[in-house]
CSV table of C-alpha atoms and ligand atoms in Angstrom, one decimal:
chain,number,residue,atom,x,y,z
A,48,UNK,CA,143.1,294.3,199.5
A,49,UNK,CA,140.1,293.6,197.2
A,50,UNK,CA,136.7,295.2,197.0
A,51,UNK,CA,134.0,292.6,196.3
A,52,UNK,CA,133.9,293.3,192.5
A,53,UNK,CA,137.8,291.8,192.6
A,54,UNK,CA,137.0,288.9,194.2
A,55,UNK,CA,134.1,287.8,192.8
A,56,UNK,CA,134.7,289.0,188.9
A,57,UNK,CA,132.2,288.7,186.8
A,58,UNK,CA,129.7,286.4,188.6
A,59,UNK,CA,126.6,286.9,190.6
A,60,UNK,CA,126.4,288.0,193.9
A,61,UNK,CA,124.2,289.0,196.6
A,62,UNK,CA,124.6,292.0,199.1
A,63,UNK,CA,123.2,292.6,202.3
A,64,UNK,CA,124.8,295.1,205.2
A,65,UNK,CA,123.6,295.7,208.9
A,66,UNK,CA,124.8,298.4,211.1
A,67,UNK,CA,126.5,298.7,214.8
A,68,UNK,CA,124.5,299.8,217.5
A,69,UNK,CA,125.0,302.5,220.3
A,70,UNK,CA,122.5,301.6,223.5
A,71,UNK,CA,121.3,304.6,224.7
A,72,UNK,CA,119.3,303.8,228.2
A,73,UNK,CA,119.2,300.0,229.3
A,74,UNK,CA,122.4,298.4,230.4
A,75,UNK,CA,122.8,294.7,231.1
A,76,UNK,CA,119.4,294.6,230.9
A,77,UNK,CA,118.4,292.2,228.5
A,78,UNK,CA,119.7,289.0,229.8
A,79,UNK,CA,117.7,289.6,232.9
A,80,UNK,CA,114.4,290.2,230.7
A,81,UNK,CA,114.7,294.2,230.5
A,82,UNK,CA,114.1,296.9,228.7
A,83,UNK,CA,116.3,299.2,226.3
A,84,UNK,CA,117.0,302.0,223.8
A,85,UNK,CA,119.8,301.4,221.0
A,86,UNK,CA,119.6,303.1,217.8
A,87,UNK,CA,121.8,302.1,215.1
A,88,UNK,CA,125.4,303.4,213.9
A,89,UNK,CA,125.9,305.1,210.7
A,90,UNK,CA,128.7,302.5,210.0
A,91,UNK,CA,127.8,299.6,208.8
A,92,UNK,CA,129.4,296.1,207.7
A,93,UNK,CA,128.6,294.7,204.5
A,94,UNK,CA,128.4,291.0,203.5
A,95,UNK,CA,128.7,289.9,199.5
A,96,UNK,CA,128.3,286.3,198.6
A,97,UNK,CA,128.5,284.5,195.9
A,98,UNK,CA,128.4,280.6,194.4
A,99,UNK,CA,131.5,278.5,195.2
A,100,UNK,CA,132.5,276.3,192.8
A,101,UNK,CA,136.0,273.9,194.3
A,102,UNK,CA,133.0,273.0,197.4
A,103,UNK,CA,135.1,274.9,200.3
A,104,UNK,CA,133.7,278.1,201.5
A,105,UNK,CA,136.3,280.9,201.5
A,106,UNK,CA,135.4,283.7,203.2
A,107,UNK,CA,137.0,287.6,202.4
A,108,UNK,CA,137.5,290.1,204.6
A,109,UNK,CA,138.3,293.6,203.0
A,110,UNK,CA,139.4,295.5,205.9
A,111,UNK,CA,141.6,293.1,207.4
A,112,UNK,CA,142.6,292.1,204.0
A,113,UNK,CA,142.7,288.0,205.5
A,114,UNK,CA,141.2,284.9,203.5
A,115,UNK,CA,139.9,281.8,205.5
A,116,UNK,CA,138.9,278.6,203.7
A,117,UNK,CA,136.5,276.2,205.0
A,118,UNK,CA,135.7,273.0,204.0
A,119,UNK,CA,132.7,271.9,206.9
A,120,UNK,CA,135.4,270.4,209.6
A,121,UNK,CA,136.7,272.4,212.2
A,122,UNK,CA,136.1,275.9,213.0
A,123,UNK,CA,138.9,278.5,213.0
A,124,UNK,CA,140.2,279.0,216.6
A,125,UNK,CA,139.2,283.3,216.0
A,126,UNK,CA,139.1,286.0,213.3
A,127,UNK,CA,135.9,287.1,211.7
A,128,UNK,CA,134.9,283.8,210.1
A,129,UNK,CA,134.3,282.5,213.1
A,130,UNK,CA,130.8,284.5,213.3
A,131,UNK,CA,130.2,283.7,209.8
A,132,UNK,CA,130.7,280.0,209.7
A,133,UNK,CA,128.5,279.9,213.3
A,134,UNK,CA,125.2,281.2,211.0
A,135,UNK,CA,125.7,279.5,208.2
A,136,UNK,CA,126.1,275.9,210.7
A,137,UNK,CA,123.1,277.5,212.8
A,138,UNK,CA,120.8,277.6,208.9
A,139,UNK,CA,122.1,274.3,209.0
A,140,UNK,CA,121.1,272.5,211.8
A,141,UNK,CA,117.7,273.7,211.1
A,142,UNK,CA,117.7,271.6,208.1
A,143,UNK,CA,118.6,274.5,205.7
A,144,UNK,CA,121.0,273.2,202.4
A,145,UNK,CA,124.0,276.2,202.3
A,146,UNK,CA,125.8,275.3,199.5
A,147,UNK,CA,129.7,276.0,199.7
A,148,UNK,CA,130.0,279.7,199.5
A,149,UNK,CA,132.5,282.4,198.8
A,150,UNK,CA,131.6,286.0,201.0
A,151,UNK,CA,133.2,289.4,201.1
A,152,UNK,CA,132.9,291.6,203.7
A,153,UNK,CA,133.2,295.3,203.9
A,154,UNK,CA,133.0,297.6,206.8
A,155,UNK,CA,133.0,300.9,208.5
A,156,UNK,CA,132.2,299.8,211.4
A,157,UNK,CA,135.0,300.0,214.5
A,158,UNK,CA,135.9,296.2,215.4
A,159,UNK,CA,136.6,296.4,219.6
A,160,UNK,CA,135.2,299.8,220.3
A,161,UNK,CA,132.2,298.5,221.8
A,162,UNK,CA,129.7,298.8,219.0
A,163,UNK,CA,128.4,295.8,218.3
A,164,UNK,CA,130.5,294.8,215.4
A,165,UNK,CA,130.4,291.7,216.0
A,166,UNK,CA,126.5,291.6,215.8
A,167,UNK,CA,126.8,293.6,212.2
A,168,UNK,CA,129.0,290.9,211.0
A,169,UNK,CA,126.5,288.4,211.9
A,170,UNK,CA,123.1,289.9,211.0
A,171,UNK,CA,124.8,290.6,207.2
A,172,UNK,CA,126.1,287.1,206.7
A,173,UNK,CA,122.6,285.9,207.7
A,174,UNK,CA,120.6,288.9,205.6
A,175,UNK,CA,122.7,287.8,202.8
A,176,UNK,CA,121.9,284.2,203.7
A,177,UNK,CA,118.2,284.6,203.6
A,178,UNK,CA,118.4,286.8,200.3
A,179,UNK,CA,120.4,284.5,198.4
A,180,UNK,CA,118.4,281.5,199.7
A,181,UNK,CA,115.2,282.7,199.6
A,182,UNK,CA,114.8,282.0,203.4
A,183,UNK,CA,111.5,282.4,205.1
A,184,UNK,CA,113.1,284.1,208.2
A,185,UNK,CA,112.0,287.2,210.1
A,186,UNK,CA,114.2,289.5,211.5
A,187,UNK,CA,114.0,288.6,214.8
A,188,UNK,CA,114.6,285.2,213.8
A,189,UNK,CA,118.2,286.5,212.2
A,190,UNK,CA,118.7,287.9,215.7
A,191,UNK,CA,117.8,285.1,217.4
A,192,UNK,CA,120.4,282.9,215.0
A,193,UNK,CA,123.1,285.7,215.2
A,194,UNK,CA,122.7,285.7,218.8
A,195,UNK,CA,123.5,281.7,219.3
A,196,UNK,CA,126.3,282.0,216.9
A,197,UNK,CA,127.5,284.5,219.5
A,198,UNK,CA,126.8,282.6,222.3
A,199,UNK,CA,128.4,279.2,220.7
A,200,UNK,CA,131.2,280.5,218.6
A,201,UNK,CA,132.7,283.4,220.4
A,202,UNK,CA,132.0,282.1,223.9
A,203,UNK,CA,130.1,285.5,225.2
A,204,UNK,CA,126.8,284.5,227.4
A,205,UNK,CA,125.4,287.6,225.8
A,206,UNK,CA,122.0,288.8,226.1
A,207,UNK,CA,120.0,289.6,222.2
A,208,UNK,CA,120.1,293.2,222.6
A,209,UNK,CA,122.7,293.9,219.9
A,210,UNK,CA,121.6,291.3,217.3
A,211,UNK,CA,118.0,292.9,218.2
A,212,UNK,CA,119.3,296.4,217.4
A,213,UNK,CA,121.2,295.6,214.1
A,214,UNK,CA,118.3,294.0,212.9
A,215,UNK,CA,115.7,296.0,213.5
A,216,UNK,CA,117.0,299.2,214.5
A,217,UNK,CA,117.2,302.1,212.3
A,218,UNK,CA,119.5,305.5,212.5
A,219,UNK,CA,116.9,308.2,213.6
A,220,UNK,CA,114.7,306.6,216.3
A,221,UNK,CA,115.6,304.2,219.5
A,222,UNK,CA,114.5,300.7,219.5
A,223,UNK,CA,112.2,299.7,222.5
A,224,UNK,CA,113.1,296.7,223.3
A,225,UNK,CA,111.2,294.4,225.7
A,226,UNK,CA,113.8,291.4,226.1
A,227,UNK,CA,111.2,289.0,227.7
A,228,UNK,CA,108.7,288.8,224.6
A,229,UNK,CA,110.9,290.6,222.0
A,230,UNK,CA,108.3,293.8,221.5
A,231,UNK,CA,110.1,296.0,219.6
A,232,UNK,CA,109.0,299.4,218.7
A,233,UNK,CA,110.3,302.4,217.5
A,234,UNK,CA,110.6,305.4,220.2
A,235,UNK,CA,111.5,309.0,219.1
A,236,UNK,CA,114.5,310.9,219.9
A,237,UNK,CA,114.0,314.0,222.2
A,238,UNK,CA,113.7,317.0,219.8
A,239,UNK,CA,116.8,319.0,218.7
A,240,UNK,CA,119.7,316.5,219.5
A,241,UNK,CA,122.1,314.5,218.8
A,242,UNK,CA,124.8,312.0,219.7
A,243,UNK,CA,128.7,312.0,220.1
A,244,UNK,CA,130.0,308.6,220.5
A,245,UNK,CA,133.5,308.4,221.2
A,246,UNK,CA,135.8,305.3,221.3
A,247,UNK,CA,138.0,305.7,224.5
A,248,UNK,CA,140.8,303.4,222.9
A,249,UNK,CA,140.6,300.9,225.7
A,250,UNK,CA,140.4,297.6,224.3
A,251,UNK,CA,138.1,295.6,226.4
A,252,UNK,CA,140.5,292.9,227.5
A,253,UNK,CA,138.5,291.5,231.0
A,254,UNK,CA,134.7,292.1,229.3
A,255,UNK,CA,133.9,288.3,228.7
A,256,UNK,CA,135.4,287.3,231.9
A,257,UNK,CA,133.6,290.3,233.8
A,258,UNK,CA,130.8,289.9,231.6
A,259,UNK,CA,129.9,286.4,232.2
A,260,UNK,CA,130.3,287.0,235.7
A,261,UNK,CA,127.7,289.8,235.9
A,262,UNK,CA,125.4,287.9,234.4
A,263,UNK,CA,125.3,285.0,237.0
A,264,UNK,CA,125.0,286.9,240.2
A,265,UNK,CA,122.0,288.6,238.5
A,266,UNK,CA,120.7,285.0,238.3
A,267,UNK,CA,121.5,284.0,241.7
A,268,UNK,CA,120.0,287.8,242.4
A,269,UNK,CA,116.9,286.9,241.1
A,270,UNK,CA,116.9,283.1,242.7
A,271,UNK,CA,117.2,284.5,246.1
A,272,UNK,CA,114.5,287.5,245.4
A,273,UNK,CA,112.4,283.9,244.3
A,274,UNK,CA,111.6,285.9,240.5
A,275,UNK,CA,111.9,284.5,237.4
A,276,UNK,CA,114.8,287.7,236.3
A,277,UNK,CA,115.5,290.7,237.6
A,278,UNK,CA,112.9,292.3,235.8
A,279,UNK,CA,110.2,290.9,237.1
A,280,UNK,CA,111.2,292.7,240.6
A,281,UNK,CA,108.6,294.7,242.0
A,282,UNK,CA,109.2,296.5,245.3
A,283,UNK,CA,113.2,297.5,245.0
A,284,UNK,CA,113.0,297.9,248.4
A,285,UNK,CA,113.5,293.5,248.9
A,286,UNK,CA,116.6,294.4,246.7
A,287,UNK,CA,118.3,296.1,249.7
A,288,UNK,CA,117.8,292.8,251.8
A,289,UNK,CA,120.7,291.0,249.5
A,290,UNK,CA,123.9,291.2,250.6
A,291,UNK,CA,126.5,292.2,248.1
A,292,UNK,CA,127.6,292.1,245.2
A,293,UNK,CA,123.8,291.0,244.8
A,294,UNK,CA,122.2,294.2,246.3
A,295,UNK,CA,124.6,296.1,243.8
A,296,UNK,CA,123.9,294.7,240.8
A,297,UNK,CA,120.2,293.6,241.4
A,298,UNK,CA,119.9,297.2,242.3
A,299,UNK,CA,121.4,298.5,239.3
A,300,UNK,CA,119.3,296.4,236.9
A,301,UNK,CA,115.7,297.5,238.6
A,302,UNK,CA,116.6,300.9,238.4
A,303,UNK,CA,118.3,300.9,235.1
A,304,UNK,CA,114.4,299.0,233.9
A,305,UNK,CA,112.6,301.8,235.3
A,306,UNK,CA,114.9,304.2,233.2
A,307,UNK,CA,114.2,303.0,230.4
A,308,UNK,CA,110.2,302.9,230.9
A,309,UNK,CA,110.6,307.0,232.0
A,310,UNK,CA,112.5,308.0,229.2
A,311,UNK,CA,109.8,306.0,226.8
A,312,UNK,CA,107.1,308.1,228.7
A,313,UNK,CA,108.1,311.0,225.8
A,314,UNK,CA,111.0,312.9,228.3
A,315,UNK,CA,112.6,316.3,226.7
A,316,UNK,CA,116.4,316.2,225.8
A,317,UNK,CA,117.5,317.9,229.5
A,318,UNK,CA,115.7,314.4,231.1
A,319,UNK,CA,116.7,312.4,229.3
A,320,UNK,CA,120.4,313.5,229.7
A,321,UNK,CA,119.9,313.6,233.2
A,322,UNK,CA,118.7,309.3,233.3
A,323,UNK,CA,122.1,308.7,231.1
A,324,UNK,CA,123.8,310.4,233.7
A,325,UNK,CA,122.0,308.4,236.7
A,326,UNK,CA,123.1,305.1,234.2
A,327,UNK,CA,126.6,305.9,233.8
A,328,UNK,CA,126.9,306.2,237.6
A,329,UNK,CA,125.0,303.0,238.7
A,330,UNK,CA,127.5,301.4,235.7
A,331,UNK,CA,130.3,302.5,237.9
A,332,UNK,CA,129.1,302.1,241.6
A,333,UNK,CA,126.4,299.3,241.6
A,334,UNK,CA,127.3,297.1,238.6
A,335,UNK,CA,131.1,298.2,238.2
A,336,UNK,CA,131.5,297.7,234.4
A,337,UNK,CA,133.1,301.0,234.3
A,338,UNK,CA,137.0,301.9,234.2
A,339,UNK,CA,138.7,305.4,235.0
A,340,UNK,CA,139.2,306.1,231.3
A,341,UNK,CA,135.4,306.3,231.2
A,342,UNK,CA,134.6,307.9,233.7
A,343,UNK,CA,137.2,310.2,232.7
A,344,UNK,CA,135.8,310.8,229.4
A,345,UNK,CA,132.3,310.9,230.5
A,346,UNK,CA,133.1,313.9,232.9
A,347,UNK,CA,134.9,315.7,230.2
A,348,UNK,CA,131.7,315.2,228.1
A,349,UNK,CA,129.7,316.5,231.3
A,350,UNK,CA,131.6,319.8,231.1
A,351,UNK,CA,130.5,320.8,228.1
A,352,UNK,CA,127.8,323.6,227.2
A,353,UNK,CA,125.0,321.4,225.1
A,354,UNK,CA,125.4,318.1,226.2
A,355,UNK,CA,122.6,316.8,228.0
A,356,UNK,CA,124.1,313.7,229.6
A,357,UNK,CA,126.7,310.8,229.6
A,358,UNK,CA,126.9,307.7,229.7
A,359,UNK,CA,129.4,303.9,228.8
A,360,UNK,CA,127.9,302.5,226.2
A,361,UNK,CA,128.0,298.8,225.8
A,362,UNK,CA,129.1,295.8,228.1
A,363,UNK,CA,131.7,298.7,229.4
A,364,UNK,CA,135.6,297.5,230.9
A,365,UNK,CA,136.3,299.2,228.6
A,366,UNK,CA,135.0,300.7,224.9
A,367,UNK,CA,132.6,303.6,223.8
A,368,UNK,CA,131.0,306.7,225.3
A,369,UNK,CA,127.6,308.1,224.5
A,370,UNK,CA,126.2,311.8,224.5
A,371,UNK,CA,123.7,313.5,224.2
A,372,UNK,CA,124.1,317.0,222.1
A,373,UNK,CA,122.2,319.5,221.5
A,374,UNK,CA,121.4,319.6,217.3
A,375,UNK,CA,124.3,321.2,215.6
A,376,UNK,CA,127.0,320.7,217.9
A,377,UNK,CA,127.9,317.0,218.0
A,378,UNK,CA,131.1,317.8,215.5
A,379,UNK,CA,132.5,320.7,216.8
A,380,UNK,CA,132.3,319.3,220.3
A,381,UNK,CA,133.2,315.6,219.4
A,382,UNK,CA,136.2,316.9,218.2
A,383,UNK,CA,137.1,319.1,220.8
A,384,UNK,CA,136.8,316.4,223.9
A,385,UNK,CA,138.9,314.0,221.4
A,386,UNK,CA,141.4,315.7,221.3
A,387,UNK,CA,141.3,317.1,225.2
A,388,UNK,CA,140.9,313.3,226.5
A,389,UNK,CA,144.2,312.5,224.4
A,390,UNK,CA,146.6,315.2,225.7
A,391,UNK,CA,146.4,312.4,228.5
A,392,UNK,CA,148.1,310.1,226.5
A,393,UNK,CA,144.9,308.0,225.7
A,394,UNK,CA,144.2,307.1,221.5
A,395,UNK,CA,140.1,308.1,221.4
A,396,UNK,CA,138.0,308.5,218.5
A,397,UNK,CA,135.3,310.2,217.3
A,398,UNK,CA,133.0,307.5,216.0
A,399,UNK,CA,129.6,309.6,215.8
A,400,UNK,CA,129.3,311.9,213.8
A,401,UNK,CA,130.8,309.6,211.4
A,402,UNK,CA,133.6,310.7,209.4
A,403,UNK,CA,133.2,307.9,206.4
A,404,UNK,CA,131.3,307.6,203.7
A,405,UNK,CA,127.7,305.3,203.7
A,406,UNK,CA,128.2,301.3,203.3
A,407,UNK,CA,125.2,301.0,201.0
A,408,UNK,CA,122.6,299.0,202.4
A,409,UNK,CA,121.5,296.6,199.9
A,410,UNK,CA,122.1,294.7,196.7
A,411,UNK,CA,121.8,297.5,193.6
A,412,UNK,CA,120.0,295.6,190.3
A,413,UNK,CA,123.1,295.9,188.7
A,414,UNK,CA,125.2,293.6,191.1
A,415,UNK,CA,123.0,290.7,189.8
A,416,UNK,CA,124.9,289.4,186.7
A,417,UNK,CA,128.3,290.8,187.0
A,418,UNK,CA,129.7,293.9,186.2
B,4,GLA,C1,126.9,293.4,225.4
B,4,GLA,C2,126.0,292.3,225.1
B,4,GLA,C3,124.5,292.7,225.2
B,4,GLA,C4,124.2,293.5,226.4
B,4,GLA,C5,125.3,294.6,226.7
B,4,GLA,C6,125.1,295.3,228.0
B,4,GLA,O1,126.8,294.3,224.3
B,4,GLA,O2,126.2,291.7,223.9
B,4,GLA,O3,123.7,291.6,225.1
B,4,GLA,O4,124.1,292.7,227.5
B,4,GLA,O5,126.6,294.1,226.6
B,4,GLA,O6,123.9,296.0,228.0
C-alpha cells in the first residue's frame, strides 16, 4: 500500500477530494426532471495527480492497493480506473490536451454501500483535473462530465443527482435540487437532528438491471400521460388511469416531487420524519426498489425513541438506510440497531456518524514542490 507521498516522491502534485452523498427526500426523481434533498457524507475520496513522464497514465488506488496503466487504447473492462479514464477522455473530446498522468486516490468513503462512491471518484479526478489544468469549468459542469462518464463507462442510465450532490453539496445543509434546470440551493436541516446511515451489507447485485428498467416505464409513464417527465404531471389523479407497473411507479415519482417541495416549505424534524417514512413505503409498494433487509432495518430504526423517520437511501436493491435523529443520539443509537440488525446474521455498518478521520479537502501549500 502507498500513501500519495510514496508514489509520487518528491515531485509536484495536485489534490482535490469530493464527498459521498446520502439523499434525504427525492428518490428516482431526477431522471424524470424532479426534485431532491442529498447532503453530503463525511467520507470523502481523494484524488492526487501528478506529471507522467514514460507517456502512459498509471493510475493508484490506495485502498485497494491495485495499479492500472493506460496508454490511450482500450479501457479496462472494471475497477476504479474505469471512472477515471471516462473524465479524463470526456476533457478530451471537448478539445482539452490531458497530458499522460499518474493519480492516487485515497478514500473513506464505502465503495457498494449505496453512497455514491462512484460519483466521489469521479467529481475528484475532475476537481483535480480542472486545478491542475487550469480548466474554466463550473461545478455543475464537473457534474455534468462525471455524470456521462457514468453513463458511458459503467453502463448505469443514471440520473445527475449524485454527481450534483458531490459537487455542490456540503455536510450541514440539503441540496435542493431542481433536475430540470439544475437550480441548486442550499436548504436547512430541521433544528436539533441528525442522521444515522447504516449500510445493510447487501451488495446491490440486480440495481443496474432494476435500475435501468425503472427508469423506462417512467418514460413510457410519462408518454402515455402525453408530458414531457413525470414531473411535469399535474393532477395525480390521470396517474390512476395507467395500468400497472405504470400507475405504480408514475405514482410514486409525483408524490415523492411533492415531498420534496413540503419538506422545502421549512417542516420541523417530527415532519419531516414522517415524509421519509411515506418515501420509504412508496420505495417498497409503488416503485419496488426495496428488499426485506431494508425494510427490516428501516423498522428497527422506526422503533426507536428519537428517530423521526426512515427511509432506503439510494437507487435501493439493496445498500444504505437513512435516519433521522434527534441531536445527540445518532451514536449511541447507530450502534445499538447495528448490532440488533446483525444478531440476524446480516454484516451492517454504521456509516454516519463516521467513525474515521477527515480526508482533507484540498491541496495544502506545502504539497506543491514535494516534500
Ligand atoms: C442512483 C442514481 C441517481 C438517482 C438515485 C435514485 O443513485 O445514480 O441518479 O436516480 O439512484 O434516486
Amino acid at each position: 500500500m502507498m500513501t500519495a507521498a510514496d508514489y509520487f516522491g518528491g515531485a509536484t502534485t495536485v489534490y482535490e477530494s469530493a464527498p459521498g452523498r446520502v439523499n434525504l427526500l427525492g428518490e428516482h426523481t431526477d431522471y424524470n426532471d424532479g426534485f431532491m434533498l442529498p447532503i453530503a457524507t463525511p467520507q470523502r475520496t481523494g484524488v492526487t495527480i501528478g506529471a507522467s513522464l514514460d507517456g502512459q497514465f498509471h493510475f493508484y488506488s490506495e485502498t485497494l492497493d491495485q495499479s492500472i496503466d493506460w496508454s490511450g487504447g482500450t479501457l479496462p473492462a472494471t475497477g476504479f480506473s474505469r471512472y477515471m479514464i471516462g473524465c479524463v477522455q470526456l476533457l478530451m473530446q471537448r478539445a482539452i490536451h490531458v497530458p499522460p498522468l499518474r493519480m492516487h486516490v485515497s478514500s473513506n468513503l464505502a465503495v457498494g454501500a449505496g453512497l455514491s462512491s462512484s460519483a466521489a471518484l469521479e467529481l475528484a479526478t475532475l476537481r483535480a483535473l480542472r486545478t491542475l489544468l487550469a480548466l474554466p469549468l463550473s461545478d455543475t459542469t464537473l457534474a455534468q462530465i462525471a455524470q456521462q462518464a457514468e453513463i458511458e463507462f459503467a453502463g448505469v442510465n443514471c440520473g445527475i443527482m449524485d454527481q450534483m450532490a458531490a459537487s455542490l453539496a456540503d455536510e450541514s445543509h440539503m441540496l435542493f435540487l431542481d433536475a430540470r434546470t439544475l437550480e441548486t440551493h442550499l436548504v436547512p436541516m430541521p433544528d436539533d437532528c441528525e442522521l444515522i446511515v447504516i449500510d445493510s451489507g447487501v451488495p446491490r447485485t440486480l440495481a443496474a438491471t432494476g435500475y435501468n428498467t425503472r427508469r423506462a416505464e417512467c418514460e413510457t409513464a410519462a408518454r402515455m400521460l402525453g408530458v414531457k417527465a413525470l414531473r411535469d404531471v399535474v393532477d395525480p389523479a390521470a396517474v390512476e388511469k395507467l395500468e400497472d407497473p405504470f400507475r405504480k411507479r408514475a405514482r410514486h415519482v409525483v408524490m415523492e416531487n411533492q415531498r420534496v417541495l413540503t419538506a422545502c416549505q421549512g417542516v420541523d424534524a417530527r415532519q419531516f420524519g414522517t415524509l421519509m417514512n411515506a418515501s420509504h413505503i412508496s420505495l417498497r409498494d409503488d416503485y419496488e426498489v426495496s428488499i426485506d433487509a431494508l425494510d427490516d432495518l428501516t423498522a428497527l430504526l422506526r422503533q426507536q425513541e428519537d428517530i423521526f423517520g426512515a427511509r432506503l437511501t439510494g437507487a435501493g436493491f439493496g445498500g444504505a438506510c437513512v435516519a433521522l435523529c434527534r441531536r445527540g443520539r445518532a451514536q449511541e443509537i447507530g450502534a445499538r440497531v447495528v448490532a440488533h440488525y446483525n444478531q440476524a446474521g446480516h454484516a451492517g455498518r454504521l456509516l454516519i456518524p463516521a467513525a474515521d478521520t477527515p480526508l482533507r479537502t484540498t491541496t495544502r501549500s506545502a504539497d506543491h514542490g514535494g516534500h
